Amino acid sequence: MDNQNKSKKIFLLFGLIGLGFFIFLTIMLVHVVKNRNLPSLYTKNSSKAKRGSIISADGFHVATTKKLYKAIVNTYYIDPQKKELFIQLFSIYSGIGTKEIKKRLKQKKGVVVLSYNISQQRAQYLKKLRFELKRKKVFIERKNPRTGKVTLHGLSIIESGESREYPYGNLLTPIIGYPHKLEEDGYTYIKGVKGIEKSFEDALNARQNELSQGKRDVNGYIILNKESFTKRSINGLDIKLTIPINFQIRVEKVLDLMKVKLKAKQIIAAVMDSTNGKILALASSNRFLPKKIKRSDYPSLNSAVTEYSFEPGSVMKTITFALLLDKGLVNPYDLVNGHNGRFKIGNKVITDEHKFDWLSAENVIVYSSNIGIAQLAQKLSGVAFNTGLKNFGFSQKSTPDMIYEKKGSIPSAYKLNNQIYKATCSYGYGMRTNLMQLMRAYSSFNNNGRLVTPKIVDYFIDARGNYIPVHEQKQVQVIKSSTAKRIKNILIKTVNKGTGKKTKTLGLRVGGKTGTAHIVEKGKYVNKYNTAFLGFSNDKKNKYTMGVIVIQPRSSQFAAATAVPVYKKILDIMVEDGYLKPDIIK
C-alpha cells in the first residue's frame, strides 16, 4: 500500500513538472511569435542636397540657399512631471523663448509643430537634444487605445525645405533674377524664374541627396562598418560671376542718383572688357528685393539690358559708317553736303540739330549729322546693309548668359533697297536693338575689328571646389583691323571735339557716340525720348567697352546732357577703383 501511494506521488510530481514545462514552452512560443514592437537594429538617415550659390567676382555670395527644418513633438508622450524641463531645454537649444514654446504647447494637444523655420545649425543642436531628452526620460511610453501597442514618440527634427537668401538685398537685380517655391513630398524647394537663377537652372540644381543606412547603436547612430552604406550629398554648382560687388554697388548708386536728377523712367549701364567680353558692371536704376516682390516691382522684373528693345538713334551712325569704310565706299576725308540742316529724300524730310553746308565724312560722325549719314548710306546695297547689321549682331542673341532676350529687328534687304528705309536705318530709326547688342557691336572698334560675346558667368565651382570652365564663345572678325582703328580714332575725335566732350578724361583714351531717339506709342512718335552713349575707355593696359541708356529723361532730350554725364561718372569710378590708370605726363 505504501509502495502504491509512493508511486502515485512520483507520478503526480512528474505530471506537474511536465505541465509546468509545457506552460513554459507555450509562453516562450507566444513571446517568440508575438510582435513585441522591438526597435529595429537598422536605421536610415537622409538629407537633401542644396541649390548652388551665386558668387561675385570678388568672392561675395549674392544668392545662397539656407536649409530649413521643423521641430515636432507629441504632447501626449511628454512626462507631465518633466514638461518644464522639456520647455527649458528646447528653448536653450532652439533659441525660441519659453513663453512662445508654452503658448504653442497649449494651443493644441497631440502633435505640435514648435517651429517651421529652424536653421541648419540649430537643427544639429536639436538633434543632439533628442538623445539628452531620452537619457533624462522626458518622454514616456503610452499604450495606443486603438491598437493596444505601447509606443514612445520623442522630439522629431525634420527637413522642411530650403530658402533662397539674398544678403545684399536688391543688388544685381534684375540681372540675378528671382526664384519661386515649389513643394514635393512635403519638402519646399527653389526653382529659378528669371535672370541667372533661370538661365543657369540646370547648373544650380542639387545633384544628389545624402543617404546613410546600416546597423545602429543604442543611441540610434549608424555604426559605420563594411555593412553600412553611405551616399554623400552633391549640391548644385556654384556660379562665379565676372562682376565684382564693390564696383557694381557704386555704379548702381550713380544710376539711382542720376535717375532722380534727370527725371528719367530708368537708366541702364554696362561696362565690359573689350578683349574677352567679361562684364564688369551691369546695372539698372530699377531694382527689387527678390524675396519681397511687390506689384509695383513687376515692370522691373525684366532685365532691361536684354529685354528692353528700342530704336537706338545716332549710335547706329558709327555702325553704318564702319560698313561703308570696310567696303571702301567712303573716304573719311570725302566732303558731304550738309544742305544747311534740311534735306529731302523722296517724301521724307531729314533735319539736323546743327546746320552744316559741307563737312567731311568722318565729321558726319563727330557732329552727328543725320543728313550726312543718310546720303552716305545710299552707297550700300540693301543686301550689304542688312547682312552687315546681322554680322554686327543686330537681331541676333547677344549672350547665352541671359534668358528671354528681345533680339529686336532690322529692315529686310528688300526694304533697305528703298532710299528712305536706308536713310532712317542709317541713323537708328526703323530698327530695334537692346543695350547688350550695342555693347557687343561697339566692342569691335576697341578689339581690332573682332566682336566679343558679353560674359556674365566666369566659371562654375563644384562640391569639391574644382573650377569648371564655361564654354567660350569664339570672337568674330566683323570688320578689318584697319577699319576698326580708323573708327576708333573718329570716336576719340567725337569725344575731343564733338558731342561727347564731357566724357574726356586726362590721361585716358576715351571715344564714343551719342544717340537720341523718339519713342513710339500706339504706332506714332511722341514727344518722349531715349538717349544713349556708347563707347570705350582705355589706359595703356586695359580696354573697356561702356554703354549708358537713359529711358525717357524729362530734364533734357539730348544725350550730351543725360547719357554722357552718367557715362562720365562711371568712368571716374573706374579710375578711383583702379580699373583704369591715367597716364599723366608730368
Coordinates of C-alpha atoms in Angstrom, one line a residue:
M1 CA 0.0 0.0 0.0
D2 CA 2.8 2.3 0.9
N3 CA 4.6 1.5 -2.4
Q4 CA 1.4 2.2 -4.3
N5 CA 1.0 5.6 -2.7
K6 CA 4.6 6.4 -3.2
S7 CA 4.3 5.6 -7.0
K8 CA 1.2 7.9 -7.2
K9 CA 3.1 10.7 -5.6
I10 CA 6.1 10.3 -8.0
F11 CA 3.7 10.2 -11.0
L12 CA 1.9 13.3 -9.8
L13 CA 5.2 15.1 -9.3
F14 CA 6.4 14.3 -12.9
G15 CA 3.0 15.3 -14.2
L16 CA 3.2 18.6 -12.5
I17 CA 6.8 19.1 -13.8
G18 CA 5.6 18.2 -17.3
L19 CA 2.7 20.5 -17.1
G20 CA 4.9 23.3 -15.9
F21 CA 7.4 22.7 -18.7
F22 CA 4.5 22.7 -21.2
I23 CA 3.3 26.0 -19.9
F24 CA 6.8 27.4 -20.0
L25 CA 7.2 26.3 -23.7
T26 CA 3.9 27.8 -24.5
I27 CA 4.7 31.1 -23.0
M28 CA 8.1 31.2 -24.8
L29 CA 6.4 30.3 -28.1
V30 CA 3.9 33.2 -27.6
H31 CA 6.7 35.6 -26.9
V32 CA 8.6 34.4 -30.0
V33 CA 5.7 34.6 -32.3
K34 CA 4.1 37.8 -30.9
N35 CA 5.2 41.2 -32.3
R36 CA 6.7 42.9 -29.4
N37 CA 7.4 46.2 -31.2
L38 CA 11.1 46.0 -30.5
P39 CA 13.1 48.8 -32.2
S40 CA 14.9 47.8 -35.4
L41 CA 18.5 47.0 -35.3
Y42 CA 18.9 49.0 -38.5
T43 CA 18.3 52.7 -39.2
K44 CA 18.4 55.1 -42.2
N45 CA 19.2 58.8 -42.4
S46 CA 18.7 61.0 -45.4
S47 CA 19.4 64.7 -46.2
K48 CA 18.5 66.9 -49.1
A49 CA 21.3 68.5 -51.2
K50 CA 21.2 72.2 -51.7
R51 CA 20.9 74.6 -54.6
G52 CA 24.2 76.2 -55.7
S53 CA 25.2 79.8 -54.8
I54 CA 25.8 82.8 -57.0
I55 CA 29.1 84.4 -56.1
S56 CA 30.5 87.8 -57.2
A57 CA 33.9 88.1 -58.9
D58 CA 35.4 89.4 -55.6
G59 CA 34.0 86.4 -53.6
F60 CA 30.8 87.6 -52.1
H61 CA 27.7 85.3 -52.0
V62 CA 25.0 87.4 -53.6
A63 CA 22.5 84.4 -53.7
T64 CA 22.7 81.4 -51.4
T65 CA 20.5 78.6 -50.1
K66 CA 19.5 78.1 -46.4
K67 CA 18.0 74.7 -45.4
L68 CA 15.0 74.9 -43.1
Y69 CA 13.9 72.3 -40.6
K70 CA 10.8 71.9 -38.4
A71 CA 10.6 70.6 -34.9
I72 CA 7.7 68.3 -34.0
V73 CA 6.6 66.9 -30.6
N74 CA 3.6 64.9 -29.5
T75 CA 2.5 66.3 -26.2
Y76 CA 0.8 63.0 -25.3
Y77 CA 4.2 61.4 -24.6
I78 CA 5.7 64.2 -22.5
D79 CA 6.0 63.2 -18.9
P80 CA 3.9 65.9 -17.0
Q81 CA 6.5 65.9 -14.2
K82 CA 9.2 66.9 -16.7
K83 CA 7.3 69.2 -19.1
E84 CA 9.0 72.3 -17.6
L85 CA 12.4 70.6 -18.1
F86 CA 11.5 70.0 -21.8
I87 CA 10.5 73.6 -22.3
Q88 CA 13.7 74.9 -20.7
L89 CA 16.0 72.6 -22.7
F90 CA 14.2 73.2 -26.0
S91 CA 14.4 76.9 -25.5
I92 CA 18.1 76.8 -24.9
Y93 CA 18.8 74.6 -27.9
S94 CA 16.4 76.2 -30.4
G95 CA 16.8 79.9 -29.4
I96 CA 13.0 80.2 -29.1
G97 CA 11.7 81.9 -25.9
T98 CA 10.0 79.8 -23.2
K99 CA 6.8 81.8 -23.4
E100 CA 6.4 81.1 -27.1
I101 CA 7.0 77.4 -26.6
K102 CA 4.4 77.2 -23.8
K103 CA 1.9 79.1 -26.0
R104 CA 2.3 76.6 -28.8
L105 CA 2.1 73.6 -26.5
K106 CA -1.2 75.0 -25.0
Q107 CA -2.7 75.7 -28.4
K108 CA -3.1 72.1 -29.4
K109 CA -2.9 68.6 -27.8
G110 CA -1.1 65.8 -29.6
V111 CA 1.2 66.5 -32.5
V112 CA 2.5 70.1 -32.3
V113 CA 4.9 71.8 -34.7
L114 CA 7.1 74.0 -32.4
S115 CA 8.8 75.8 -35.3
Y116 CA 8.8 75.6 -39.1
N117 CA 11.8 77.8 -39.6
I118 CA 14.8 76.2 -37.8
S119 CA 18.2 76.9 -39.3
Q120 CA 20.6 74.0 -40.2
Q121 CA 22.9 74.8 -37.2
R122 CA 20.0 74.9 -34.7
A123 CA 18.7 71.7 -36.2
Q124 CA 22.0 70.0 -35.4
Y125 CA 21.7 71.2 -31.8
L126 CA 18.2 69.9 -31.5
K127 CA 19.2 66.5 -32.9
K128 CA 21.6 66.2 -30.0
L129 CA 18.9 67.4 -27.6
R130 CA 16.8 64.4 -28.7
F131 CA 19.2 62.0 -27.0
E132 CA 19.6 64.1 -24.0
L133 CA 15.8 64.1 -23.5
K134 CA 15.8 60.3 -24.0
R135 CA 18.5 60.0 -21.3
K136 CA 16.6 62.1 -18.9
K137 CA 13.4 60.1 -19.7
V138 CA 11.4 63.2 -20.5
F139 CA 9.2 61.2 -22.8
I140 CA 7.2 58.2 -21.5
E141 CA 5.7 55.1 -23.2
R142 CA 2.0 55.2 -23.8
K143 CA -0.4 52.5 -24.8
N144 CA -2.3 53.2 -28.0
P145 CA -6.0 52.7 -27.2
R146 CA -6.9 51.7 -30.7
T147 CA -4.0 49.2 -31.4
G148 CA -3.1 48.3 -27.9
K149 CA 0.5 48.8 -28.7
V150 CA 2.9 50.5 -26.4
T151 CA 4.8 53.3 -28.2
L152 CA 7.2 56.1 -27.5
H153 CA 7.4 59.3 -29.5
G154 CA 10.1 61.9 -28.8
L155 CA 11.2 65.1 -30.4
S156 CA 11.4 65.0 -34.2
I157 CA 13.6 67.3 -36.3
I158 CA 12.6 67.1 -40.0
E159 CA 13.9 68.8 -43.1
S160 CA 11.1 71.0 -44.3
G161 CA 12.6 72.8 -47.3
E162 CA 15.0 75.5 -48.4
S163 CA 15.0 79.3 -48.5
R164 CA 16.9 81.4 -51.1
E165 CA 18.7 84.2 -49.4
Y166 CA 19.9 87.5 -51.0
P167 CA 22.3 89.0 -48.4
Y168 CA 22.8 92.2 -50.4
G169 CA 19.1 93.0 -51.0
N170 CA 18.3 94.4 -54.4
L171 CA 22.0 94.3 -55.6
L172 CA 22.4 93.0 -59.2
T173 CA 18.7 92.8 -59.8
P174 CA 17.1 92.2 -62.2
I175 CA 20.2 90.5 -63.7
I176 CA 20.4 87.9 -61.0
G177 CA 16.7 87.2 -61.3
Y178 CA 14.5 85.6 -58.7
P179 CA 13.0 82.2 -57.9
H180 CA 9.7 80.7 -56.7
K181 CA 8.9 77.9 -54.3
L182 CA 7.6 74.5 -55.2
E183 CA 6.7 71.6 -52.9
E184 CA 7.3 67.9 -53.4
D185 CA 6.6 65.3 -50.8
G186 CA 6.3 67.9 -48.1
Y187 CA 9.6 69.5 -49.0
T188 CA 9.8 73.1 -50.3
Y189 CA 12.5 73.7 -52.9
I190 CA 13.6 76.6 -55.1
K191 CA 13.3 77.0 -58.9
G192 CA 14.6 79.9 -60.9
V193 CA 12.1 82.1 -62.7
K194 CA 14.1 85.0 -64.2
G195 CA 17.7 86.1 -64.7
I196 CA 20.7 84.0 -63.9
E197 CA 18.5 82.0 -61.5
K198 CA 16.6 80.8 -64.5
S199 CA 19.2 80.7 -67.3
F200 CA 21.5 78.5 -65.2
E201 CA 18.8 76.4 -63.5
D202 CA 20.4 73.1 -64.5
A203 CA 23.8 74.1 -63.1
L204 CA 22.4 75.4 -59.8
N205 CA 20.1 72.5 -59.2
A206 CA 21.1 70.0 -56.4
R207 CA 22.7 66.8 -57.9
Q208 CA 22.3 64.1 -55.3
N209 CA 20.7 63.8 -51.9
E210 CA 22.6 62.2 -49.0
L211 CA 21.6 58.7 -47.8
S212 CA 23.1 56.6 -45.0
Q213 CA 21.9 53.2 -43.7
G214 CA 23.2 50.4 -41.5
K215 CA 23.1 48.9 -38.0
R216 CA 22.5 51.4 -35.2
D217 CA 24.0 51.7 -31.8
V218 CA 22.0 52.2 -28.6
N219 CA 21.6 56.0 -29.3
G220 CA 20.3 55.4 -32.8
Y221 CA 23.5 56.4 -34.6
I222 CA 24.6 54.4 -37.6
I223 CA 27.5 52.1 -36.9
L224 CA 30.0 52.8 -39.8
N225 CA 31.4 49.5 -40.9
K226 CA 31.6 47.4 -44.1
E227 CA 27.9 46.6 -43.8
S228 CA 26.8 50.2 -43.7
F229 CA 26.1 52.2 -46.8
T230 CA 26.6 56.0 -47.4
K231 CA 25.8 58.1 -50.4
R232 CA 27.0 61.6 -49.9
S233 CA 25.0 64.7 -50.9
I234 CA 26.1 66.6 -54.0
N235 CA 25.0 70.2 -54.0
G236 CA 24.3 72.2 -57.2
L237 CA 27.2 74.0 -58.8
D238 CA 28.2 77.4 -57.5
I239 CA 28.3 80.2 -60.2
K240 CA 31.2 82.6 -60.2
L241 CA 30.3 85.9 -61.9
T242 CA 32.6 88.3 -63.7
I243 CA 31.1 91.2 -61.8
P244 CA 32.8 92.5 -58.6
I245 CA 30.2 93.5 -56.0
N246 CA 32.0 96.7 -54.8
F247 CA 32.1 98.3 -58.3
Q248 CA 28.5 97.2 -59.1
I249 CA 27.3 98.9 -55.9
R250 CA 28.9 102.1 -56.9
V251 CA 27.5 102.0 -60.4
E252 CA 24.0 101.3 -59.1
K253 CA 24.3 104.3 -56.7
V254 CA 25.2 106.5 -59.6
L255 CA 22.2 105.4 -61.6
D256 CA 19.9 105.9 -58.6
L257 CA 21.1 109.5 -58.2
M258 CA 21.0 110.3 -61.9
K259 CA 17.6 108.8 -62.4
V260 CA 16.2 111.4 -59.9
K261 CA 18.4 114.3 -61.4
L262 CA 17.4 113.6 -65.0
K263 CA 13.8 112.7 -64.1
A264 CA 14.2 109.5 -66.1
K265 CA 11.9 106.5 -66.1
Q266 CA 15.0 104.2 -65.9
I267 CA 18.8 104.2 -66.6
I268 CA 20.8 101.1 -67.6
A269 CA 24.5 100.9 -67.9
A270 CA 27.2 98.3 -68.7
V271 CA 31.0 98.0 -68.6
M272 CA 32.7 95.2 -70.4
D273 CA 36.3 94.1 -71.1
S274 CA 36.7 94.7 -74.8
T275 CA 39.2 91.9 -75.2
N276 CA 37.3 89.0 -73.7
G277 CA 33.7 90.1 -73.1
K278 CA 33.8 89.8 -69.3
I279 CA 31.2 92.1 -67.8
L280 CA 32.5 94.4 -65.0
A281 CA 29.1 96.0 -64.2
L282 CA 25.6 95.5 -65.5
A283 CA 23.3 97.9 -63.7
S284 CA 19.8 99.3 -63.6
S285 CA 18.2 102.1 -61.6
N286 CA 15.0 100.0 -61.3
R287 CA 15.7 97.1 -58.9
F288 CA 13.7 94.9 -56.5
L289 CA 14.0 92.7 -53.4
P290 CA 13.9 89.1 -54.7
K291 CA 12.3 87.8 -51.5
K292 CA 9.7 90.7 -51.2
I293 CA 8.5 91.4 -54.7
K294 CA 5.6 93.8 -54.8
R295 CA 3.1 94.6 -57.5
S296 CA 4.9 97.9 -58.2
D297 CA 8.1 95.9 -58.9
Y298 CA 6.6 93.9 -61.8
P299 CA 7.9 96.2 -64.6
S300 CA 11.4 95.9 -63.0
L301 CA 11.5 92.1 -63.1
N302 CA 12.6 92.1 -66.7
S303 CA 16.3 92.8 -67.3
A304 CA 16.3 95.9 -69.5
V305 CA 19.8 95.3 -70.8
T306 CA 18.5 92.5 -72.9
E307 CA 14.7 92.6 -72.6
Y308 CA 14.1 96.3 -73.4
S309 CA 14.3 96.8 -77.2
F310 CA 14.3 100.3 -78.6
E311 CA 15.2 102.4 -81.6
P312 CA 18.8 103.4 -80.8
G313 CA 19.2 106.6 -82.7
S314 CA 22.5 108.1 -83.7
V315 CA 24.7 105.5 -82.0
M316 CA 24.0 103.5 -85.2
K317 CA 25.7 106.1 -87.4
T318 CA 29.0 104.6 -86.3
I319 CA 27.9 101.1 -87.4
T320 CA 26.7 102.4 -90.8
F321 CA 30.0 104.3 -91.3
A322 CA 32.0 101.2 -90.4
L323 CA 30.2 99.2 -93.0
L324 CA 30.9 101.9 -95.7
L325 CA 34.5 102.3 -94.7
D326 CA 35.2 98.5 -94.6
K327 CA 33.8 98.1 -98.1
G328 CA 35.8 101.1 -99.4
L329 CA 32.7 103.0 -100.2
V330 CA 33.7 106.1 -98.3
N331 CA 36.9 108.0 -97.5
P332 CA 36.9 109.8 -94.1
Y333 CA 38.0 113.0 -95.9
D334 CA 35.3 113.0 -98.5
L335 CA 33.1 116.1 -98.4
V336 CA 29.4 115.6 -97.7
N337 CA 26.8 118.3 -98.4
G338 CA 25.0 119.3 -95.2
H339 CA 22.2 121.1 -97.1
N340 CA 22.1 123.7 -94.3
G341 CA 20.4 121.3 -91.9
R342 CA 17.4 120.3 -94.1
F343 CA 17.3 117.6 -96.8
K344 CA 14.6 115.7 -98.5
I345 CA 14.7 112.1 -99.7
G346 CA 11.6 111.1 -101.5
N347 CA 8.8 112.4 -99.4
K348 CA 10.9 112.2 -96.2
V349 CA 12.4 115.5 -94.8
I350 CA 15.6 114.9 -92.8
T351 CA 16.9 117.6 -90.4
D352 CA 20.0 118.2 -88.3
E353 CA 20.2 119.9 -84.9
H354 CA 23.3 121.7 -86.1
K355 CA 23.3 123.2 -89.6
F356 CA 26.2 122.5 -91.9
D357 CA 27.0 123.5 -95.5
W358 CA 29.8 121.0 -96.1
L359 CA 31.6 118.6 -93.7
S360 CA 34.0 115.8 -94.0
A361 CA 32.7 112.2 -94.0
E362 CA 34.3 111.5 -90.6
N363 CA 32.8 114.7 -89.2
V364 CA 29.4 113.3 -90.0
I365 CA 30.0 111.0 -87.0
V366 CA 31.8 113.6 -84.9
Y367 CA 29.0 116.1 -85.2
S368 CA 26.2 113.6 -85.6
S369 CA 24.7 114.6 -88.9
N370 CA 21.5 112.8 -89.9
I371 CA 21.7 114.3 -93.4
G372 CA 25.3 113.3 -93.9
I373 CA 24.9 109.7 -92.9
A374 CA 21.6 109.3 -94.8
Q375 CA 23.4 110.4 -98.0
L376 CA 26.4 108.2 -97.4
A377 CA 24.2 105.1 -96.6
Q378 CA 22.8 105.2 -100.1
K379 CA 26.1 103.7 -101.3
L380 CA 25.2 100.4 -99.6
S381 CA 23.0 97.9 -101.3
G382 CA 20.1 96.6 -99.4
V383 CA 21.7 93.2 -99.1
A384 CA 25.1 94.6 -98.0
F385 CA 23.4 96.8 -95.3
N386 CA 21.1 94.0 -94.0
T387 CA 24.0 91.5 -93.9
G388 CA 26.3 94.0 -92.3
L389 CA 23.9 94.7 -89.5
K390 CA 23.4 91.0 -88.9
N391 CA 27.2 90.4 -88.8
F392 CA 27.4 93.1 -86.1
G393 CA 24.9 91.0 -84.1
F394 CA 21.7 93.0 -84.5
S395 CA 18.5 90.9 -84.5
Q396 CA 20.7 88.1 -83.0
K397 CA 21.0 86.9 -79.4
S398 CA 23.8 88.8 -77.8
T399 CA 24.8 86.5 -74.9
P400 CA 24.0 82.9 -73.8
D401 CA 24.1 84.1 -70.2
M402 CA 20.8 85.9 -70.2
I403 CA 17.3 84.5 -70.9
Y404 CA 14.2 85.9 -72.6
E405 CA 16.3 88.3 -74.7
K406 CA 14.3 90.6 -77.0
K407 CA 16.5 90.4 -80.1
G408 CA 15.0 93.4 -81.8
S409 CA 14.6 93.8 -85.6
I410 CA 16.2 95.2 -88.7
P411 CA 14.6 96.0 -92.0
S412 CA 14.8 93.3 -94.7
A413 CA 17.3 93.5 -97.5
Y414 CA 14.4 94.3 -99.8
K415 CA 13.2 97.3 -97.6
L416 CA 16.8 98.5 -97.3
N417 CA 16.9 98.9 -101.1
N418 CA 14.4 101.8 -100.5
Q419 CA 16.2 105.1 -100.1
I420 CA 14.0 106.2 -97.1
Y421 CA 14.5 102.9 -95.2
K422 CA 18.2 103.1 -95.9
A423 CA 18.4 106.7 -94.7
T424 CA 16.4 106.2 -91.5
C425 CA 18.1 103.0 -90.6
S426 CA 21.5 104.6 -91.0
Y427 CA 20.8 106.8 -88.0
G428 CA 19.0 104.3 -85.9
Y429 CA 15.3 104.6 -86.8
G430 CA 13.1 101.8 -88.3
M431 CA 15.1 99.1 -86.3
R432 CA 15.2 97.9 -82.7
T433 CA 18.0 96.7 -80.6
N434 CA 19.0 96.3 -76.9
L435 CA 21.9 97.6 -74.9
M436 CA 23.8 94.3 -74.8
Q437 CA 23.7 94.1 -78.6
L438 CA 25.1 97.6 -78.9
M439 CA 27.8 96.7 -76.4
R440 CA 28.8 93.7 -78.5
A441 CA 28.8 95.7 -81.7
Y442 CA 30.9 98.6 -80.2
S443 CA 33.4 96.1 -78.7
S444 CA 34.7 95.5 -82.3
F445 CA 36.0 99.1 -82.6
N446 CA 38.1 98.5 -79.4
N447 CA 39.2 95.0 -80.3
N448 CA 40.8 95.2 -83.8
G449 CA 37.5 94.6 -85.5
R450 CA 36.5 91.4 -83.6
L451 CA 33.2 91.0 -81.8
V452 CA 33.3 89.5 -78.3
T453 CA 30.3 87.9 -76.7
P454 CA 29.3 89.5 -73.4
K455 CA 30.0 87.2 -70.5
I456 CA 28.4 87.4 -67.0
V457 CA 29.3 84.0 -65.7
D458 CA 33.0 83.3 -65.4
Y459 CA 33.0 79.6 -64.3
F460 CA 31.3 77.0 -62.2
I461 CA 32.6 75.6 -58.9
D462 CA 31.6 72.0 -57.9
A463 CA 31.2 70.5 -54.5
R464 CA 34.9 69.6 -54.2
G465 CA 36.0 73.2 -55.1
N466 CA 37.0 72.3 -58.6
Y467 CA 36.6 75.1 -61.3
I468 CA 34.6 74.1 -64.3
P469 CA 35.0 76.5 -67.3
V470 CA 32.1 77.9 -69.2
H471 CA 32.0 77.2 -72.9
E472 CA 33.9 80.1 -74.5
Q473 CA 32.3 81.9 -77.5
K474 CA 34.6 82.5 -80.5
Q475 CA 35.4 86.1 -81.4
V476 CA 34.1 87.1 -84.8
Q477 CA 36.1 89.3 -87.2
V478 CA 33.3 91.6 -88.3
I479 CA 35.4 94.4 -89.9
K480 CA 39.1 94.7 -90.8
S481 CA 41.5 95.7 -88.1
S482 CA 42.4 98.9 -90.1
T483 CA 38.7 99.8 -90.3
A484 CA 38.3 99.4 -86.5
K485 CA 41.4 101.5 -85.9
R486 CA 40.0 104.3 -88.1
I487 CA 36.6 104.2 -86.4
K488 CA 38.3 104.2 -83.0
N489 CA 40.1 107.4 -83.9
I490 CA 36.9 109.0 -85.2
L491 CA 35.2 108.2 -81.9
I492 CA 38.1 109.7 -79.9
K493 CA 37.7 112.8 -82.1
T494 CA 33.9 112.8 -81.2
V495 CA 34.8 113.0 -77.5
N496 CA 37.6 115.6 -78.0
K497 CA 35.7 117.9 -80.4
G498 CA 32.1 116.7 -80.9
T499 CA 29.0 115.6 -79.0
G500 CA 30.9 113.5 -76.3
K501 CA 33.2 116.3 -74.9
K502 CA 32.0 115.8 -71.3
T503 CA 33.5 112.3 -71.2
K504 CA 37.0 113.5 -72.0
T505 CA 39.4 112.3 -69.2
L506 CA 43.0 113.4 -69.0
G507 CA 45.5 110.5 -69.4
L508 CA 42.9 108.1 -70.9
R509 CA 41.8 107.3 -74.4
V510 CA 38.1 107.8 -74.4
G511 CA 35.9 107.5 -77.5
G512 CA 32.2 107.3 -78.0
K513 CA 29.0 108.3 -79.8
T514 CA 25.8 109.9 -78.5
G515 CA 22.3 108.9 -79.6
T516 CA 18.8 110.2 -79.2
A517 CA 15.6 108.7 -80.5
H518 CA 11.9 109.5 -80.3
I519 CA 9.7 106.8 -78.6
V520 CA 6.8 105.2 -80.4
E521 CA 3.5 104.9 -78.6
K522 CA 0.4 103.4 -80.3
G523 CA 2.2 103.4 -83.6
K524 CA 3.1 107.1 -83.5
Y525 CA 6.2 109.0 -82.5
V526 CA 5.6 111.0 -79.3
N527 CA 7.4 113.8 -77.5
K528 CA 9.4 111.3 -75.4
Y529 CA 13.0 110.2 -75.9
N530 CA 15.6 107.7 -75.1
T531 CA 19.2 108.8 -75.0
A532 CA 22.4 106.8 -75.3
F533 CA 26.2 107.0 -75.1
L534 CA 28.2 104.0 -76.4
G535 CA 32.0 104.0 -76.5
F536 CA 35.2 102.8 -74.9
S537 CA 37.7 103.9 -72.2
N538 CA 41.3 102.7 -72.3
D539 CA 44.6 103.1 -70.5
K540 CA 47.9 101.6 -71.5
K541 CA 46.9 98.0 -70.4
N542 CA 43.1 97.8 -70.2
K543 CA 40.3 98.2 -72.7
Y544 CA 36.7 98.6 -71.8
T545 CA 33.5 99.0 -73.8
M546 CA 30.9 101.1 -72.0
G547 CA 27.3 101.9 -72.6
V548 CA 24.6 104.0 -71.0
I549 CA 20.9 104.2 -71.9
V550 CA 18.6 106.8 -70.3
I551 CA 15.0 105.9 -70.8
Q552 CA 12.6 108.8 -71.1
P553 CA 14.5 111.6 -69.3
R554 CA 12.4 114.7 -68.7
S555 CA 15.2 117.1 -67.9
S556 CA 16.5 117.1 -71.4
Q557 CA 16.1 115.3 -74.7
F558 CA 19.8 115.4 -75.6
A559 CA 22.3 112.6 -74.9
A560 CA 25.0 115.1 -74.2
A561 CA 23.0 116.4 -71.2
T562 CA 21.8 113.0 -70.0
A563 CA 23.6 109.8 -71.0
V564 CA 27.0 111.5 -71.3
P565 CA 27.2 112.7 -67.6
V566 CA 26.2 109.2 -66.4
Y567 CA 29.0 107.7 -68.5
K568 CA 31.5 110.2 -67.1
K569 CA 30.5 109.4 -63.5
I570 CA 31.0 105.7 -64.1
L571 CA 34.3 106.4 -65.8
D572 CA 35.5 108.4 -62.8
I573 CA 34.7 105.5 -60.5
M574 CA 36.8 103.2 -62.7
V575 CA 39.7 105.5 -62.2
E576 CA 39.1 105.8 -58.5
D577 CA 38.9 102.0 -58.1
G578 CA 42.0 101.3 -60.2
Y579 CA 40.4 99.7 -63.2
L580 CA 41.8 102.4 -65.3
K581 CA 45.1 104.2 -64.6
P582 CA 45.5 107.6 -66.4
D583 CA 48.9 108.2 -68.0
I584 CA 49.6 111.6 -66.5
I585 CA 52.5 113.4 -68.2
K586 CA 54.4 115.5 -65.7

